[in-house]
XYZ file of C-alpha atoms in Angstrom:
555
model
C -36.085 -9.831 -104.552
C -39.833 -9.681 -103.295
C -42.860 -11.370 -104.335
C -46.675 -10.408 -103.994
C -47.805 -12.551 -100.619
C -51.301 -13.282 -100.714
C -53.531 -15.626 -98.834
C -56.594 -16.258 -100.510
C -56.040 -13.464 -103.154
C -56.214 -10.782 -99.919
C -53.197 -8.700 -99.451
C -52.186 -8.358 -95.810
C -54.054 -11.243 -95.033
C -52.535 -14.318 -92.801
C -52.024 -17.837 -93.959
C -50.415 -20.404 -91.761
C -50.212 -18.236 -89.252
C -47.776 -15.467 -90.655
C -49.294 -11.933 -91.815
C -48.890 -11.762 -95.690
C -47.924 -7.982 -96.974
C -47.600 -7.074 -100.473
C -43.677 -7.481 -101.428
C -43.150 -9.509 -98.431
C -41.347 -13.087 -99.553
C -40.557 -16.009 -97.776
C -36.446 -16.691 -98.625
C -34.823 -19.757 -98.046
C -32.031 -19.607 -98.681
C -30.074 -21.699 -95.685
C -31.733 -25.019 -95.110
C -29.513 -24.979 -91.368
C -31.498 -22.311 -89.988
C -34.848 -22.349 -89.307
C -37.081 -21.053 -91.800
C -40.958 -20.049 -91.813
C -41.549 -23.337 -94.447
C -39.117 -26.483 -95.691
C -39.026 -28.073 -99.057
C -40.131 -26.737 -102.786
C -43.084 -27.032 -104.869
C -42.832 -28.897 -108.020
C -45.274 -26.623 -109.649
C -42.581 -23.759 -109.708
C -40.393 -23.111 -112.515
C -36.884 -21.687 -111.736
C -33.382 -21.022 -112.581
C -30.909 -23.910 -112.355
C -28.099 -21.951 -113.984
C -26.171 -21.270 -110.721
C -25.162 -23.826 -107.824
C -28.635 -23.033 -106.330
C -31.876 -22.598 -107.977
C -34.024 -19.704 -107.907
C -37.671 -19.574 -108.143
C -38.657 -17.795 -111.117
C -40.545 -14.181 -110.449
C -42.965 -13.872 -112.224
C -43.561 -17.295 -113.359
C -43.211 -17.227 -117.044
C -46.220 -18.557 -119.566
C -45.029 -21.042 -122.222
C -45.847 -18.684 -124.699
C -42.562 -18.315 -126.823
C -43.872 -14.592 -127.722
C -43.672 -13.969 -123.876
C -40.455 -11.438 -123.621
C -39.154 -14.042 -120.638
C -39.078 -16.908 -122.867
C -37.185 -14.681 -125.544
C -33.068 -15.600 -125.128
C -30.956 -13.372 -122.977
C -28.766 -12.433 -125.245
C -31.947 -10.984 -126.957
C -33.400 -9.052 -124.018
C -29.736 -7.756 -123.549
C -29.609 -6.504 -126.779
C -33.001 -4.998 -126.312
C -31.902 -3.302 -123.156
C -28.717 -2.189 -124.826
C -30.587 0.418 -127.224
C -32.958 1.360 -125.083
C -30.261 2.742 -123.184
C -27.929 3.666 -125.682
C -31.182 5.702 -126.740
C -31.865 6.859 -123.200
C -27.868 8.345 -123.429
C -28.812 10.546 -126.108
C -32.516 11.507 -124.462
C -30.974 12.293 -121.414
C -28.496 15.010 -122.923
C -31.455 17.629 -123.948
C -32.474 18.368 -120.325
C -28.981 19.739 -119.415
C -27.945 20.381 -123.036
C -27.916 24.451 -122.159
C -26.209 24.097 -118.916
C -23.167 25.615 -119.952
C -24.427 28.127 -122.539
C -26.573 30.002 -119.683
C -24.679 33.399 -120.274
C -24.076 32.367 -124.349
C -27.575 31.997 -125.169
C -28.534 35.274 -122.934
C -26.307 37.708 -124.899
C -27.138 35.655 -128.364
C -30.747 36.521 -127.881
C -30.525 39.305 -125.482
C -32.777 37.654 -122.727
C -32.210 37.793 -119.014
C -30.836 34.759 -117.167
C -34.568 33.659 -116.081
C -35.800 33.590 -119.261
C -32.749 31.678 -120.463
C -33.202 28.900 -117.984
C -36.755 28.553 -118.918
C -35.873 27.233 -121.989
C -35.324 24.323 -119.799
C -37.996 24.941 -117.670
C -40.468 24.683 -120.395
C -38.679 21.378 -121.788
C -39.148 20.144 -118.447
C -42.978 20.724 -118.330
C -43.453 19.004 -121.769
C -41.631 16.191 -120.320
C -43.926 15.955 -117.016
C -47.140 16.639 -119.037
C -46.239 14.157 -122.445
C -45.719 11.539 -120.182
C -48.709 11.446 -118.554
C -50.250 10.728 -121.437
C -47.582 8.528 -122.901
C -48.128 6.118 -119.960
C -51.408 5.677 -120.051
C -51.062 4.996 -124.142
C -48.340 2.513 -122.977
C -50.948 0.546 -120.622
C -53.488 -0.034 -124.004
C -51.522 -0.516 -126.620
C -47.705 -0.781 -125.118
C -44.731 0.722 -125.753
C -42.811 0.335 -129.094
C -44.832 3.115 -130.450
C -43.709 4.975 -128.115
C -40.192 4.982 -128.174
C -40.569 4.818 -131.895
C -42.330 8.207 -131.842
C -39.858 9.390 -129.050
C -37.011 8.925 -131.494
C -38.676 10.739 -134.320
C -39.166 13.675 -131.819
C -35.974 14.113 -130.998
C -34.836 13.873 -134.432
C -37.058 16.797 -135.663
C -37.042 18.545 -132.800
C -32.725 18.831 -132.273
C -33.015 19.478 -135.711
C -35.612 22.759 -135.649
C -33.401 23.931 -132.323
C -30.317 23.739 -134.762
C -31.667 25.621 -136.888
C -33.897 28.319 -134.898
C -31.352 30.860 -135.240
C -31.933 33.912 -133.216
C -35.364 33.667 -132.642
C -36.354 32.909 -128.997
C -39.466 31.763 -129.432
C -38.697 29.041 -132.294
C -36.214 27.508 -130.274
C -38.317 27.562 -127.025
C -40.688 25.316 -129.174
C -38.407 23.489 -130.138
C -37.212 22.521 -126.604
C -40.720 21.519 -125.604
C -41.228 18.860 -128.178
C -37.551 17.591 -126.855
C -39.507 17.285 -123.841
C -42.032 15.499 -125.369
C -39.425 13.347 -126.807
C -37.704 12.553 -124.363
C -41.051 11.803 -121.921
C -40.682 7.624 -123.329
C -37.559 6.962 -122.079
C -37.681 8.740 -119.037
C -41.326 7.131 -118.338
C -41.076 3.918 -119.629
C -37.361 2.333 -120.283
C -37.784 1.381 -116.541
C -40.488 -0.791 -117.061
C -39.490 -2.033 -119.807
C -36.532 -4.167 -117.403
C -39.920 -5.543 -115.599
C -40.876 -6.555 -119.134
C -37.931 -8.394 -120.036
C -36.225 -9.896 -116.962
C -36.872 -12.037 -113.824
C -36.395 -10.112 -110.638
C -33.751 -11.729 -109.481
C -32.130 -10.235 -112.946
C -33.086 -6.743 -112.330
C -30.702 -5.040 -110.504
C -27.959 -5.241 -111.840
C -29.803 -4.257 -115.283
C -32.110 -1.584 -113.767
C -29.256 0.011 -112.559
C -27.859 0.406 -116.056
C -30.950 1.803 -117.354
C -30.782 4.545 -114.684
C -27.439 5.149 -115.261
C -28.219 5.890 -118.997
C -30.862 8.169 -117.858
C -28.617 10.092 -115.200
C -25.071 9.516 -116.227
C -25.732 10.817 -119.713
C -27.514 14.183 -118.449
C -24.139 15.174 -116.502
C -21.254 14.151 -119.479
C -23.687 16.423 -121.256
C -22.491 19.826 -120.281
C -18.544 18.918 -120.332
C -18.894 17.956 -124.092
C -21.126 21.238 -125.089
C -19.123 23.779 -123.835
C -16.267 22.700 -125.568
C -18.797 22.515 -128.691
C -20.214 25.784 -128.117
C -16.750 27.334 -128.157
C -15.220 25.496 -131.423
C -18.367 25.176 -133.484
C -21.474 27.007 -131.822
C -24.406 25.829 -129.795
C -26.213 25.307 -132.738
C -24.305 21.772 -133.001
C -24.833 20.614 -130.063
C -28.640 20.347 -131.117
C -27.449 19.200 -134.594
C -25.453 16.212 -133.358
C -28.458 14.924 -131.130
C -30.491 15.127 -133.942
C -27.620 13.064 -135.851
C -27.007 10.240 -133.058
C -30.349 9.808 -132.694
C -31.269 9.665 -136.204
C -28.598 6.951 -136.232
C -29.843 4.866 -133.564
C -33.802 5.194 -135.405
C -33.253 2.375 -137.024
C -31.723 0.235 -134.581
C -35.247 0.500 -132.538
C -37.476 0.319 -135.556
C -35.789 -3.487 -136.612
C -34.539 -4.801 -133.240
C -36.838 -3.478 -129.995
C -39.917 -5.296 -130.503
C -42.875 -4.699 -128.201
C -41.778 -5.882 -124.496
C -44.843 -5.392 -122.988
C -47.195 -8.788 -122.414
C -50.940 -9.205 -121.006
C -49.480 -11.962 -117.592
C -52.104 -13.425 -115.900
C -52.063 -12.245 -112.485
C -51.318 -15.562 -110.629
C -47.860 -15.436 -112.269
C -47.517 -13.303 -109.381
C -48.649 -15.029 -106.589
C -46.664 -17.314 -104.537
C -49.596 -18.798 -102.752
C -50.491 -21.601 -104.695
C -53.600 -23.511 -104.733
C -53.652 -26.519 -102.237
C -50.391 -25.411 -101.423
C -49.212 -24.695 -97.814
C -45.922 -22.890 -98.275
C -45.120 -19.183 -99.479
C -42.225 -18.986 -101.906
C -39.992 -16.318 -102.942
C -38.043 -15.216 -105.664
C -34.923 -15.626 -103.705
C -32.413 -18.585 -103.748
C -34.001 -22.111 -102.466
C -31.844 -25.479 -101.520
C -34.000 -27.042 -104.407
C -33.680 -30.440 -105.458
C -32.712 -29.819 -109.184
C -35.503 -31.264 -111.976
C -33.804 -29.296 -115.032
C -30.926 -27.533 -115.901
C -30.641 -24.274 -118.212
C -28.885 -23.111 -121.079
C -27.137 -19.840 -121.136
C -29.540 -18.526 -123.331
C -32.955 -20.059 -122.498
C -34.738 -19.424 -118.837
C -34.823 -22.804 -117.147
C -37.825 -24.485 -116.036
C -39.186 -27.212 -113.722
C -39.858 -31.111 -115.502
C -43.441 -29.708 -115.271
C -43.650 -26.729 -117.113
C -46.956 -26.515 -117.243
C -48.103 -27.910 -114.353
C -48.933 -24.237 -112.718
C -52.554 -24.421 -112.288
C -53.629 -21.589 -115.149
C -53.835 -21.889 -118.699
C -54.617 -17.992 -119.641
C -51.513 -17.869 -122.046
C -52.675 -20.575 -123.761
C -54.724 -20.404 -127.277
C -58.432 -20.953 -127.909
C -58.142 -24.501 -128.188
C -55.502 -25.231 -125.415
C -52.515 -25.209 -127.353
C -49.305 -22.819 -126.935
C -50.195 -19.934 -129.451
C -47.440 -19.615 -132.249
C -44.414 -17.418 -132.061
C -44.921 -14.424 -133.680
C -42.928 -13.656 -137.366
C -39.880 -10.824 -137.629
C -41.845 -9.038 -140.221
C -44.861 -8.796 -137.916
C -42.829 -7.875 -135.196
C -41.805 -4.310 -136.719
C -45.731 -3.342 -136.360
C -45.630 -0.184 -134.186
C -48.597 -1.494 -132.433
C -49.653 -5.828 -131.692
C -53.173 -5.392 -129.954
C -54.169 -3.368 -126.832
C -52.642 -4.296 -123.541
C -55.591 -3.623 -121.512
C -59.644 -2.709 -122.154
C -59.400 0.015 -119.694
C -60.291 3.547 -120.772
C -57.754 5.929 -122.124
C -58.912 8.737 -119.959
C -59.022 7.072 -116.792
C -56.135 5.549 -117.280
C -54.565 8.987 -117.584
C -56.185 10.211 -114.557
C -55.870 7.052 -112.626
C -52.182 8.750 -111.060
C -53.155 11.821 -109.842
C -54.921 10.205 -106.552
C -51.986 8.321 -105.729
C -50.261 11.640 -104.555
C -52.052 11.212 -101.324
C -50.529 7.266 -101.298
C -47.869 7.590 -98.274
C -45.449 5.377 -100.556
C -45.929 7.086 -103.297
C -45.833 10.447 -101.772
C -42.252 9.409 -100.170
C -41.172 8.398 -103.413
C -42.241 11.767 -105.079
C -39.950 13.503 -102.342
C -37.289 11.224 -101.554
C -36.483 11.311 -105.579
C -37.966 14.660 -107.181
C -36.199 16.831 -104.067
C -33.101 15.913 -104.726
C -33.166 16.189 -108.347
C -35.319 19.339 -108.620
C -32.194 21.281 -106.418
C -29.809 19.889 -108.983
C -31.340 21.593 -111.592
C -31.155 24.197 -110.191
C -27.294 24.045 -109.468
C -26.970 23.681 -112.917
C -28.915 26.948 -114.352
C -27.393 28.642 -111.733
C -24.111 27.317 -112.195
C -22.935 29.565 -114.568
C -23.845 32.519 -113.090
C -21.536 31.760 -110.322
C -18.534 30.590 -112.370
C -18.961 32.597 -115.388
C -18.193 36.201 -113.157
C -15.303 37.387 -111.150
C -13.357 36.292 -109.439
C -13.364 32.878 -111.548
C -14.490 34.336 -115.071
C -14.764 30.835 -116.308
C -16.004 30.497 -120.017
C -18.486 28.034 -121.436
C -15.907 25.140 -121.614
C -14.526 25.677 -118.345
C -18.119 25.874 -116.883
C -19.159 22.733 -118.713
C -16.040 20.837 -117.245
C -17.163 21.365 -114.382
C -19.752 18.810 -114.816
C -16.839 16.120 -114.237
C -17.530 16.104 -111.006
C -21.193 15.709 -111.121
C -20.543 12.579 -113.507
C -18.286 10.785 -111.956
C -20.864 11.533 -109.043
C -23.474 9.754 -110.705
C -21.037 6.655 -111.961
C -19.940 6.613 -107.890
C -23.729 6.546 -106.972
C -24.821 3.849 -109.225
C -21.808 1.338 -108.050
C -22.597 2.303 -104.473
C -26.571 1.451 -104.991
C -26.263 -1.556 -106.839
C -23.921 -2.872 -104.203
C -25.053 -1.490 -101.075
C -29.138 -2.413 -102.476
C -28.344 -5.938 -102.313
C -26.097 -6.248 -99.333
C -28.171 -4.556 -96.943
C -31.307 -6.873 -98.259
C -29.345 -9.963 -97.668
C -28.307 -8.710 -94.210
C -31.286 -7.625 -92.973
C -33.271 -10.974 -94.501
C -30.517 -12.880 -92.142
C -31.415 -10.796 -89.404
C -35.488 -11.090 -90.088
C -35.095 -15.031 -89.916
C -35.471 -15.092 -93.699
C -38.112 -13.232 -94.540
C -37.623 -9.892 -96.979
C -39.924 -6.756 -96.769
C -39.930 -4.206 -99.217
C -38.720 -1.277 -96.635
C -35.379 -2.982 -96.337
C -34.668 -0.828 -99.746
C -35.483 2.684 -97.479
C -32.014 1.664 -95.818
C -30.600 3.179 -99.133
C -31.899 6.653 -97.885
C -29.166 6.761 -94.308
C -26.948 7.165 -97.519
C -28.369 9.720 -99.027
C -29.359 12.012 -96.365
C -25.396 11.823 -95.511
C -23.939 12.588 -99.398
C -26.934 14.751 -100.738
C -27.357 16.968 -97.772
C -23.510 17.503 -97.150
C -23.583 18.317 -100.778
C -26.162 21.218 -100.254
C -24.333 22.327 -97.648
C -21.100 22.192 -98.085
C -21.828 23.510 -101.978
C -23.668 26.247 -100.591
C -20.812 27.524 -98.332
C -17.456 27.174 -101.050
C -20.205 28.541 -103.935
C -20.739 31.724 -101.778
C -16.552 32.363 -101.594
C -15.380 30.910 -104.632
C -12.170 33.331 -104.623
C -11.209 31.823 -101.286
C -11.780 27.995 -101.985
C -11.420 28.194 -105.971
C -13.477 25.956 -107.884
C -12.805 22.190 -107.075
C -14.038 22.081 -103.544
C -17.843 23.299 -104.746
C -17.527 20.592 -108.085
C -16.882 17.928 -105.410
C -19.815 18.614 -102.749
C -21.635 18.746 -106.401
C -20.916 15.337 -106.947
C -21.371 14.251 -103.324
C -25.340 15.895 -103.807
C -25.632 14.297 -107.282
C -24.608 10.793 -105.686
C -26.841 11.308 -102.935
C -29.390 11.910 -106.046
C -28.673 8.634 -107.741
C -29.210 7.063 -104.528
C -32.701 8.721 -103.429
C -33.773 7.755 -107.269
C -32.597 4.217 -106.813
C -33.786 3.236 -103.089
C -37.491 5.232 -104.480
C -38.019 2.915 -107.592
C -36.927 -0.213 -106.077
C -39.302 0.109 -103.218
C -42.156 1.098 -105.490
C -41.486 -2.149 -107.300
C -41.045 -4.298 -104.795
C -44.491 -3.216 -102.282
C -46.215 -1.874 -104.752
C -46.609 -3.767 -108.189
C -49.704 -3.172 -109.186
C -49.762 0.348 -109.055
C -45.889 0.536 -110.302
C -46.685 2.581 -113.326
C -48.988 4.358 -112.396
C -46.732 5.466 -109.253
C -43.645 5.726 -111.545
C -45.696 8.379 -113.544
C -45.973 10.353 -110.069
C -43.033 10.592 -109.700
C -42.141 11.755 -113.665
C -45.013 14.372 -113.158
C -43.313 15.855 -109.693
C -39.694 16.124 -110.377
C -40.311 17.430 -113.861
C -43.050 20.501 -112.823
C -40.670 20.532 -109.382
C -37.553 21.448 -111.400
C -39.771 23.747 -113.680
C -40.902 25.454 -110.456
C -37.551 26.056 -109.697
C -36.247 27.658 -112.649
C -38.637 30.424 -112.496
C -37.341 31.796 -109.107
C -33.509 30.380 -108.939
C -31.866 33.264 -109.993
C -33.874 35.698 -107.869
C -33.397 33.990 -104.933
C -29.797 33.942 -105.104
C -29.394 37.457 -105.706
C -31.928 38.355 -102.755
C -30.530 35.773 -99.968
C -27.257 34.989 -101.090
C -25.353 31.804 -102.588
C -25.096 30.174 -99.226
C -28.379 31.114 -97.344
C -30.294 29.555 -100.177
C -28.623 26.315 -100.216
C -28.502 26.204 -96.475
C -32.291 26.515 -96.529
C -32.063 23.861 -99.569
C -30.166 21.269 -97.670
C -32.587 21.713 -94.282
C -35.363 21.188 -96.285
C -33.528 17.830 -98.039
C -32.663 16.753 -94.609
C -36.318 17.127 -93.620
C -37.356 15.003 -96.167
C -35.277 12.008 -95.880
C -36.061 11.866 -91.989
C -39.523 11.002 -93.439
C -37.948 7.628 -94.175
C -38.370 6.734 -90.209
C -41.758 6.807 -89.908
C -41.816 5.764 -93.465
C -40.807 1.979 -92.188
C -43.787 1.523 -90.588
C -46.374 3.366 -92.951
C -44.900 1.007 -95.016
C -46.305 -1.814 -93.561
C -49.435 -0.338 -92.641
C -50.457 0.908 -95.702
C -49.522 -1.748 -97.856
């Protein structure tokens, strides 16, 4: 819902007398109130397919090999692997949550060096995918999730097969890690690839959900595996899924990422005097649209740039199937490798960014630790739960995440429309922090209220502390969505390289916290460590308030 808003090519400078902010945009979309500009721009393309057009964000090239042009029946299919693919990804992070105690007496290991097996498959997922995005940003990303497949193959494969030695399947679970980095890293840019932002939502949404939703069904379905036919299948049928879905990506994902010329961002036109916005306009309509095709103005080519064009002015040709299942099409960018890979490590100290980190890795570092933990508390007296009741009790967590997502998608674009009513029109990025009043109230009464049935689990059973897990996991989903969408909106240029941020903290976060999980709840207590937790959480989400205006400031 936001466009770059640039006079003269100067973030945050002013133009017609209104201060231009990156994300800011211009929406018109009641002709009956008064509005910062009138009228349209017949320069724009946009989407005629519903009673009111929308502009088009980014304007598209007419390059039929540009992944907007492409049907959307196509980019839905696209999307519908990657996240089938993401499903299976996002089961190796959690796929030992229920064997804690299993895998501790099978190799005779204490319970910290049993949740480091996810610890270290954590680190291999921060640490591959540094390096995977800045790979992405020069030659793109089919090879990637084509080599992200194959990992996971090999890799569920050798932990299937490690038997009793420790150390093979520790291995093992790192290159998971490193398998699983693409998706994690890059399926979310891949929806900027394919769709128009007034498309996203709805779609990036999805995508999460594949990431999250997956990683808490997990445990629910390997207990009950590890009890009928050993942990070694659970590794055995990830292998097999994803072996499955190999050649669904080799033949039908086709690179999504495309060299745009910058000014398909801008909504200051030359000679123009208006600022437009990629939100619904009382257009005049010029053309109308297929179901398939992405409509466009009677002048498609009348923007003012001709970069997608060939060397001799003419629209280059599409591109041919068989050429399409290249792993690689040409680099992306000239930039180096190596800076590219340490271009995200400054951004840390980006106030954005550094929100971001904590408003989404917080939240999901303490729920990995719930879930090494979890056993521990279940598996003992009073409950004495066994591996499928522990892994059941993941339901809650799930349906958690599922609750989370519809809440987001709706609440993320009611509260934008309300608050561009109530700002005469005009939509800033930190609308999408309003996401975060949400999630201080379900994540934080999730830490606490876990924290305080965990500790007396004779007295209030089990369903009380699987329910304040799903209200924390919710308030998760939520922290994750409100982070990304903000990021994308204010700032797009540095998206990736702030989306890889955020991969490296949560990932080394969570590691962090396996190494000293255990301890801590057998030197404070159940309930003093989660009170703590939860104080800290609530800490961190009041940094949305002073957020609002950094916001502003900074960008």
């Amino acid at each position: 819902m936001s466009l770059v808003c640039e006079a003269n090519g100067v973030p945050g400078a002013k133009k017609n007398g209104l201060m231009c902010l990156p994300g800011t945009a211009f929406v018109l979309d009641d002709t009956s109130r008064p509005t910062p500009f009138q009228g349209t721009d017949a320069r724009l393309k946009y989407d005629t397919r519903g009673a009111i057009p929308i502009i088009l964000v980014p304007q598209p090239s007419d390059d039929p090999n540009d992944p907007l042009n492409w049907p959307l029946w196509k980019r839905d299919v696209i999307l519908a692997i990657l996240s089938a693919i993401s499903v299976i990804a996002s089961t190796l992070s959690p796929l030992l949550a229920a064997n804690t105690v299993t895998l501790s007496l099978y190799f005779g290991r204490d319970f910290t060096q049993t949740a480091l097996l996810t610890g270290y498959h954590l680190c291999g997922v921060g640490v591959a995918g540094l390096i995977f995005v800045a790979s992405a940003r020069i030659w793109g990303k089919r090879h990637l999730y084509l080599l992200g497949t194959a990992l996971i193959v090999i890799s569920s494969a050798w932990g299937g097969a490690a038997g009793t030695n420790y150390a093979s399947l520790l291995w093992a679970r790192v290159v998971q890690g490193v398998g699983l980095a693409p998706f994690e890293a890059l399926v979310n840019a891949s929806v900027g690839d394919l769709y128009y932002v007034h498309e996203r939502g709805t779609r990036m949404a999805l995508s999460n959900l594949a990431l999250f939703g997956g990683a808490f069904f997990t445990p629910v379905l390997v207990g009950k595996i590890t009890q009928t036919i050993g942990w070694q299948w659970s590794f055995n049928l990830v292998a097999i899924f994803a072996g499955a879905l190999l050649p669904l990506i080799f033949f039908f994902v086709p690179e999504t990422a495309y060299n745009r010329p910058s000014n398909r961002y801008v909504d200051a036109l030359d000679g123009g005097n208006r600022h437009h916005a990629n939100e619904r306009y009382q257009l005049p309509k010029t053309s109308h649209s297929n179901d398939d095709r992405t409509p466009k103005t009677s002048n498609p080519a009348s923007l003012e740039n001709h970069d997608d064009e060939g060397p001799y002015g003419t629209t280059p040709p599409k591109t041919t199937f068989a050429r399409s299942l290249l792993p690689f099409n040409g680099r992306k960018s000239n930039a180096s490798f190596f800076r590219l890979l340490l271009r995200p490590f400054p951004l840390f100290f980006h106030p954005a960014v550094l929100w971001a980190c904590l408003i989404q890795g917080t939240l999901i570092g303490w729920t990995v630790m719930i879930g090494v933990v979890l056993a521990a508390i279940f598996l003992g007296p009073p409950l004495w739960f066994n591996e499928v009741e522990t892994g059941y009790m993941y339901t809650g967590p799930f349906v958690g995440a599922i609750l989370g997502f519809l809440v987001s998608g709706l609440l993320a674009d009611w509260s934008a429309k309300f608050l561009i009513k109530r700002n005469k029109g005009v939509y800033e990025p930190e609308f999408r922090i309003v996401l975060v009043v949400v999630q201080l109230v379900l994540g934080c009464v999730g830490l606490y209220g876990f924290g305080a049935t965990a500790e007396h689990v004779g007295r209030y059973g089990w369903f009380l502390p699987d329910m304040f897990f799903a209200f924390e996991v919710g308030g998760m989903v939520l922290g994750a969505v409100a982070s990304a969408l903000y990021i994308v909106d204010a700032h797009r240029d540095i998206a990736v390289e702030a989306f890889t941020c955020l991969l490296v903290f949560k990932n080394i976060f969570s590691f962090g916290l396996t190494w000293g999980a255990y301890d801590w709840l057998v030197e404070a207590g159940i309930s003093k460590t989660f009170y703590i937790i939860a104080s800290i959480q609530v800490g961190v989400c009041l940094l949305s308030i002073p957020m609002w205006p950094c916001g502003l400031i900074s960008a």
